[in-house]
mmCIF file of C-alpha atoms in Angstrom:
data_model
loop_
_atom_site.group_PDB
_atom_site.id
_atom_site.type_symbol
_atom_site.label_atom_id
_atom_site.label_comp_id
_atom_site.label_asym_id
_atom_site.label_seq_id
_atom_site.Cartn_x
_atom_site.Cartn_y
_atom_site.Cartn_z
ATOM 1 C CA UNK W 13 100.411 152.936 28.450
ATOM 2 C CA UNK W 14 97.179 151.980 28.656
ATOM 3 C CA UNK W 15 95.272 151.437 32.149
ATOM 4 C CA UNK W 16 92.814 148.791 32.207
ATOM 5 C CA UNK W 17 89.980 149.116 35.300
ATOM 6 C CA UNK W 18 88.307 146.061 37.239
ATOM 7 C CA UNK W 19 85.427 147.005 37.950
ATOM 8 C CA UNK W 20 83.431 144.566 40.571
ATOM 9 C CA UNK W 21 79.904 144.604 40.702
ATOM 10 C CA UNK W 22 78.252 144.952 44.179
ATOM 11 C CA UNK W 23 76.251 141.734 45.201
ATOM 12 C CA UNK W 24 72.654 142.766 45.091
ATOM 13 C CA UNK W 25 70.399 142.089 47.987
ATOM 14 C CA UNK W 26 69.153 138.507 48.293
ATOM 15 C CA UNK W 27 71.941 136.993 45.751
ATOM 16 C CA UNK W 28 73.800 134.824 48.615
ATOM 17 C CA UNK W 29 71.630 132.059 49.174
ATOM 18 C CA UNK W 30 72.063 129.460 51.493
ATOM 19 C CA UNK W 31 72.913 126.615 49.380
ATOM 20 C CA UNK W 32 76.204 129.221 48.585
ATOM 21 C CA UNK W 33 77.272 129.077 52.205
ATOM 22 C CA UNK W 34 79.449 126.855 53.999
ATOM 23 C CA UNK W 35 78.226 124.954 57.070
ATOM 24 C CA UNK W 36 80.240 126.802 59.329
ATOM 25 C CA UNK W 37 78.366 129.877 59.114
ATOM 26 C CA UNK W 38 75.123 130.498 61.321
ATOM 27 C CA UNK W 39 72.195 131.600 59.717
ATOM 28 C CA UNK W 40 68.530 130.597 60.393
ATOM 29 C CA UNK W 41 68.489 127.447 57.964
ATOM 30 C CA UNK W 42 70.670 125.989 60.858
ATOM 31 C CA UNK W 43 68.782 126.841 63.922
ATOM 32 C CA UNK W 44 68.207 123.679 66.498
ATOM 33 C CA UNK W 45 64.566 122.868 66.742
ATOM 34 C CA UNK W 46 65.034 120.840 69.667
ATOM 35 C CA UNK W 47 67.342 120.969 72.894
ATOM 36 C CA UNK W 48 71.216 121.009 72.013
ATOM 37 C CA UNK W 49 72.750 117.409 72.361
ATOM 38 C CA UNK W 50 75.637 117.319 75.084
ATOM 39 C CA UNK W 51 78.354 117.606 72.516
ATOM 40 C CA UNK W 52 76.939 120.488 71.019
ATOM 41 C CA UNK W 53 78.942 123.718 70.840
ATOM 42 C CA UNK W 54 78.299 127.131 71.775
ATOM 43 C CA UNK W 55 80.306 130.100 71.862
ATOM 44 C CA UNK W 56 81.953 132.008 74.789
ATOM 45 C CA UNK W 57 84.092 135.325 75.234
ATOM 46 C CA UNK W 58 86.713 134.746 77.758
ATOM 47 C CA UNK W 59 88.285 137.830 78.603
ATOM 48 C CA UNK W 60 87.385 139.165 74.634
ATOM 49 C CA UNK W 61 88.727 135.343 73.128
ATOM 50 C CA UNK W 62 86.004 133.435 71.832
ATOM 51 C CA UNK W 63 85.983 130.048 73.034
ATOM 52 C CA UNK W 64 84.029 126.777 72.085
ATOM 53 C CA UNK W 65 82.348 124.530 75.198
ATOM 54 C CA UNK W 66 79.894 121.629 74.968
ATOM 55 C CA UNK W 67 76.572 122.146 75.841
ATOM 56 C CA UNK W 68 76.975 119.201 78.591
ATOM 57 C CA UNK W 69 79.109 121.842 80.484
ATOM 58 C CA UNK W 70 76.592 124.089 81.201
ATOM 59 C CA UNK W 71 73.024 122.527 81.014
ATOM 60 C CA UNK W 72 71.003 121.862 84.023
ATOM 61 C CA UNK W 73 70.149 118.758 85.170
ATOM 62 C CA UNK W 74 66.749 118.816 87.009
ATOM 63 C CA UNK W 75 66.697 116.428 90.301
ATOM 64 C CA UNK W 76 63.295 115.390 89.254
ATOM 65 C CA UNK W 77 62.864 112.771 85.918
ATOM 66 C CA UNK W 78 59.834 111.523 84.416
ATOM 67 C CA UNK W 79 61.021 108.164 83.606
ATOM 68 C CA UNK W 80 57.355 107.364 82.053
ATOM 69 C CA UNK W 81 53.932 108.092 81.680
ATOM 70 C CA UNK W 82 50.820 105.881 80.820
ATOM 71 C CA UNK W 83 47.084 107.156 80.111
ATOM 72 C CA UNK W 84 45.533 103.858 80.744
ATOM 73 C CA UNK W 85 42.163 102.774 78.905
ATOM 74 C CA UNK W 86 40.071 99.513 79.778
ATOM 75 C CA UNK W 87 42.830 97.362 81.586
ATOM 76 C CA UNK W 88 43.283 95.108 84.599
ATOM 77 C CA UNK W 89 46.835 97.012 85.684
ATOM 78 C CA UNK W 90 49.187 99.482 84.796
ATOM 79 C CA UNK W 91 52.957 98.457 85.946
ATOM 80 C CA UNK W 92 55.905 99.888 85.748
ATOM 81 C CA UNK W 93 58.912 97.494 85.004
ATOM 82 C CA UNK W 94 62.731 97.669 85.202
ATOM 83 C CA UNK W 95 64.369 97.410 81.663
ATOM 84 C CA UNK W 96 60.849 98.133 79.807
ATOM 85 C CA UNK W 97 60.377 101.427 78.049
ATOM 86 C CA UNK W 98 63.269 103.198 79.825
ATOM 87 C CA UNK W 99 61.655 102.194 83.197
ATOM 88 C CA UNK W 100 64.923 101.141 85.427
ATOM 89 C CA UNK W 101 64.964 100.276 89.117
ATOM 90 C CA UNK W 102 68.527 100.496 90.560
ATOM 91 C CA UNK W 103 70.875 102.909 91.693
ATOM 92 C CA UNK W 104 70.609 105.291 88.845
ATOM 93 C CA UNK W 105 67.886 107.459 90.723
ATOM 94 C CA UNK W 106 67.952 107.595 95.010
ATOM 95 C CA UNK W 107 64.014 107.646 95.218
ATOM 96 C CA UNK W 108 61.002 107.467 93.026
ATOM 97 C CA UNK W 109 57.893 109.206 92.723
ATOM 98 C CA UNK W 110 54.589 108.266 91.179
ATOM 99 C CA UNK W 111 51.389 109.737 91.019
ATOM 100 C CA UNK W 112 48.334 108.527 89.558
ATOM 101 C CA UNK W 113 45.481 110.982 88.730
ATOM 102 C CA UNK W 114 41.462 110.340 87.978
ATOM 103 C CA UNK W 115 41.601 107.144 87.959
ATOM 104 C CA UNK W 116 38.147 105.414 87.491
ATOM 105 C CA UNK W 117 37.088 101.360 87.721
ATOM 106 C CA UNK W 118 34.617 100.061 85.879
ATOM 107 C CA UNK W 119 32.471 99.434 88.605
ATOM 108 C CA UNK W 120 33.615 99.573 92.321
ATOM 109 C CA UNK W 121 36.518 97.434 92.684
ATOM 110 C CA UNK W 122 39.403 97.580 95.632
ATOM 111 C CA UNK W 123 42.435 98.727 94.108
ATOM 112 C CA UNK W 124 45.804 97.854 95.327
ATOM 113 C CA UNK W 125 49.856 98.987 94.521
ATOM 114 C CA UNK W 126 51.940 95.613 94.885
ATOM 115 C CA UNK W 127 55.739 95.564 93.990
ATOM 116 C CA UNK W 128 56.971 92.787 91.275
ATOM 117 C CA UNK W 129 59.713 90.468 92.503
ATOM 118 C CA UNK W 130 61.023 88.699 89.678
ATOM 119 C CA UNK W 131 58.021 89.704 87.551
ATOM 120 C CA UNK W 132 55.591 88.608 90.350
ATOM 121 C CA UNK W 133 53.413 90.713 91.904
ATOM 122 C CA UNK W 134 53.236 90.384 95.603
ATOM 123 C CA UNK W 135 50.433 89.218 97.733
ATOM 124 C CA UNK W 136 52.495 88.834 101.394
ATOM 125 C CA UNK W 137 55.078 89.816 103.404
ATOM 126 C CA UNK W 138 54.090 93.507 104.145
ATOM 127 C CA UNK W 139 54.234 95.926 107.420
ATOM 128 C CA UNK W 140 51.719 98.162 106.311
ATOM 129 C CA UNK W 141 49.618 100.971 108.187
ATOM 130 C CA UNK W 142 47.235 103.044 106.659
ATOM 131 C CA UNK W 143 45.305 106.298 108.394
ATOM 132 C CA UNK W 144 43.618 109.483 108.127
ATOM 133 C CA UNK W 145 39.960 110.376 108.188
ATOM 134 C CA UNK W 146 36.562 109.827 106.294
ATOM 135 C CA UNK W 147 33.343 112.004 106.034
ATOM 136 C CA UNK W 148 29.733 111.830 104.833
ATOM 137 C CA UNK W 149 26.551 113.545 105.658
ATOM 138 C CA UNK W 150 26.709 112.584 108.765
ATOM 139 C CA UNK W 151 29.905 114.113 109.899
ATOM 140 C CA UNK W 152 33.483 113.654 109.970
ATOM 141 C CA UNK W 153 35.369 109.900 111.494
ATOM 142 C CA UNK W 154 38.604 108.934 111.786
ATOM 143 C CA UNK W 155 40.152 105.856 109.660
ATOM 144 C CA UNK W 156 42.982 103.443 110.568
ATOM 145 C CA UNK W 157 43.677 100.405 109.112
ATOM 146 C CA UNK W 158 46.582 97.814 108.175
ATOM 147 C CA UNK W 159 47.060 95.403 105.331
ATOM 148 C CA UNK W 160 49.670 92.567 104.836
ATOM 149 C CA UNK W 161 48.973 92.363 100.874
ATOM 150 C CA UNK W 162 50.053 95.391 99.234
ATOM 151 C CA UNK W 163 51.926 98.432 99.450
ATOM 152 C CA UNK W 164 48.942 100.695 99.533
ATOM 153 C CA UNK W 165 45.388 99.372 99.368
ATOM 154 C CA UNK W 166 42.020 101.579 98.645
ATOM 155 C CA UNK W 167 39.785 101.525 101.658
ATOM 156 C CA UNK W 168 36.965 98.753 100.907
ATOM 157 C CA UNK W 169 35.558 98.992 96.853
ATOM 158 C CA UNK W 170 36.696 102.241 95.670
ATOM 159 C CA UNK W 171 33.577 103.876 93.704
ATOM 160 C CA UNK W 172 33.604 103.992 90.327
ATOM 161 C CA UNK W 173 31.591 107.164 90.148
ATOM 162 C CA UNK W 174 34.314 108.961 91.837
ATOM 163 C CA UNK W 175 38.093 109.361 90.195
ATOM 164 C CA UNK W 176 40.810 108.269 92.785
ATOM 165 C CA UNK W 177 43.911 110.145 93.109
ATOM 166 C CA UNK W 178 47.215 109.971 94.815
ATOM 167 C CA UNK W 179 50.590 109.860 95.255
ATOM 168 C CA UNK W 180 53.345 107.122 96.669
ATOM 169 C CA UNK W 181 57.377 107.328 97.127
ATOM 170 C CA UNK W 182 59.516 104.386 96.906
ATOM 171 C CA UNK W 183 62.558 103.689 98.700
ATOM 172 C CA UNK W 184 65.392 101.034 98.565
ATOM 173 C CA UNK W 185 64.797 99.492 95.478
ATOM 174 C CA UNK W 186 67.543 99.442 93.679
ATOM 175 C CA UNK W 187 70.661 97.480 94.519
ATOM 176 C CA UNK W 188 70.923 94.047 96.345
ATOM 177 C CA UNK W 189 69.391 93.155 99.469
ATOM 178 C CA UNK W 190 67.717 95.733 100.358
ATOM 179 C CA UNK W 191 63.559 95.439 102.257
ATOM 180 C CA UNK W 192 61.458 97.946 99.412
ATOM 181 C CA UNK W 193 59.661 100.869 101.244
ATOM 182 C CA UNK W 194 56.733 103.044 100.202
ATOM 183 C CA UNK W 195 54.735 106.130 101.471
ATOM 184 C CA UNK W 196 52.416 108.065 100.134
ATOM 185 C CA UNK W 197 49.076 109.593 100.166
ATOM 186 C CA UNK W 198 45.633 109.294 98.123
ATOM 187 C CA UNK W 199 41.598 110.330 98.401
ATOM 188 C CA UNK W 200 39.160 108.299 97.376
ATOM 189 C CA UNK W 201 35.282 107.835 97.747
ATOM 190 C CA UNK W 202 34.216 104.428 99.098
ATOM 191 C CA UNK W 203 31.070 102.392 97.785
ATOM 192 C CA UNK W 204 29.222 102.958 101.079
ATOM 193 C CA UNK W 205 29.376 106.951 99.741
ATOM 194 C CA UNK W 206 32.645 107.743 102.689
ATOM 195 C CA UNK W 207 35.162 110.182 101.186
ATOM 196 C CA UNK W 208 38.169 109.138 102.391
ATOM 197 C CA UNK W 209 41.677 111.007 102.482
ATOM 198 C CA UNK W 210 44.990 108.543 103.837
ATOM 199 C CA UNK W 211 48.516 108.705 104.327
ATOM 200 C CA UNK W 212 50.233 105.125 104.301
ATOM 201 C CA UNK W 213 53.442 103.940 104.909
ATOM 202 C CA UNK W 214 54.858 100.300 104.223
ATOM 203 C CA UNK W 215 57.608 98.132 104.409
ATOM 204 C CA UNK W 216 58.634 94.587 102.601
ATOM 205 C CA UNK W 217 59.775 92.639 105.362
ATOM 206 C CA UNK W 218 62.098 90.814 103.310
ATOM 207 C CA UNK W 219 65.415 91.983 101.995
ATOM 208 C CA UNK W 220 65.376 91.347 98.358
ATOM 209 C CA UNK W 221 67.403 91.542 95.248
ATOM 210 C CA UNK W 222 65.187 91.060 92.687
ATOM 211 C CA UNK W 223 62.947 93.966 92.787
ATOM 212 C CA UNK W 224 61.604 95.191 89.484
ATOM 213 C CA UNK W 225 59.082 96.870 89.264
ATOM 214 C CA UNK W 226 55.467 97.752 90.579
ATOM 215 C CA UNK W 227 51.634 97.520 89.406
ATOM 216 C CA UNK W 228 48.628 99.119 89.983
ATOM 217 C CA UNK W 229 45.965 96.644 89.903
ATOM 218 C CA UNK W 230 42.777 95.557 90.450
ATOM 219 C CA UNK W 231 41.486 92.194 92.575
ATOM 220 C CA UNK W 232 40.262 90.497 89.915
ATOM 221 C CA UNK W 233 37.049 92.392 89.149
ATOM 222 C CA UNK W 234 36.339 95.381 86.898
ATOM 223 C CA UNK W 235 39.086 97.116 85.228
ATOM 224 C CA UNK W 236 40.434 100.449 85.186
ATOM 225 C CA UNK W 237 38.256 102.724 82.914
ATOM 226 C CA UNK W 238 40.399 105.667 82.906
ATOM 227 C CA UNK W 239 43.642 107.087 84.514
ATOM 228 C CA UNK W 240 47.057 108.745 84.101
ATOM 229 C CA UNK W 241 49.582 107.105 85.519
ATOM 230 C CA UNK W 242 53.461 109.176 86.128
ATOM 231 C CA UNK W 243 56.579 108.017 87.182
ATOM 232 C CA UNK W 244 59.721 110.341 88.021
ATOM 233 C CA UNK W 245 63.414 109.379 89.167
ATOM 234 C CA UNK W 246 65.077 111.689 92.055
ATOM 235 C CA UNK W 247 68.282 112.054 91.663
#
């Protein structure tokens, strides 16, 4: 009888391709170039078993989220609004941050952070106080000062020579009838050549529903040259 042999020829190297393999099997064709989405799958050995679990199980979730950022260029405000651009003001974040960095008039101008009620920016209704201390070539001074038109409010023209800088938290608003609060910090230099450095706290003596929002604005005269502009949710 006669015996017939099969022979099978090896696979030489570089003859699987990846158009010959089925999507199931990871190779670097597949590899993410960005992060995982939540119902991504990795795999686990529990106890020697491999196991499948969504990404959402086991990312982390940072406290602090920039909700948006704006490099502003030649403009009369920058403002942040609820329901534009992923900007929301409401329960989904506890506080808010927002910093604003170099920021540069076109000529010396007074600068002012007012919340938007209903789209409106507000001119009234404020507890504000404002301190901390100026100096020059003459020495050192101390600075106190309140305002009733604005969350925070540069000291006199801010110079235009000079970038401003500085920080500001906001609290209650998001939800109904709640009075919007802000605190903060910032350094400027003032047209009469004073560098000053404040801390300022404020409340909107008004319980309101209809807060959304926030600018950073000029009063009317030269606009804002240069600037970045950040704001982050806290969870």
């Amino acid at each position: 009888m006669a015996i017939t042999r099969i022979i099978t020829p090896g696979v030489t190297d570089d003859a699987v391709t990846s158009d010959k393999l089925n999507d199931n099997i990871i190779s670097g064709t597949t590899a993410l170039t960005s992060a995982p989405d939540d119902t991504d799958e990795l795999l686990i050995s529990d106890a020697g078993t491999l196991k499948r679990i969504d990404y959402s199980l086991i990312k982390s979730t940072p406290g602090l989220n920039l909700i948006k950022e704006v490099t502003a260029s030649d403009v009369a405000s920058v403002s942040f609004v609820h329901g534009t651009n992923d900007v929301v003001f409401d329960t989904t974040y506890k506080l808010y941050f927002f910093t604003f960095l170099d920021v540069n008039m076109a000529g010396d101008e007074e600068v002012f952070i007012r919340p938007l009620l209903g789209g409106s920016a507000q001119t009234s209704g404020f507890l504000n106080a404002q301190a901390g201390n100026y100096s020059n070539t003459g020495g050192v001074g101390s600075y106190s000062d309140y305002y009733l038109n604005a969350f925070m409010a540069s000291s006199g023209d801010a110079e235009s020579d000079t970038p401003m800088s500085g920080y500001i938290y906001f609290v209650n608003v998001g939800g109904s009838s709640k009075k919007p609060q802000a605190f903060g910090q910032f350094t400027q230099e003032r047209s009469n050549g004073n560098f000053y450095n404040i801390s300022f706290s404020c409340t909107y003596d008004t319980a309101v529903s209809n807060f959304n929002g926030f600018t950073f604005t000029n009063n009317g005269g030269p606009n804002i040259t240069s600037g970045n502009f950040k704001l982050y949710g806290i969870t």
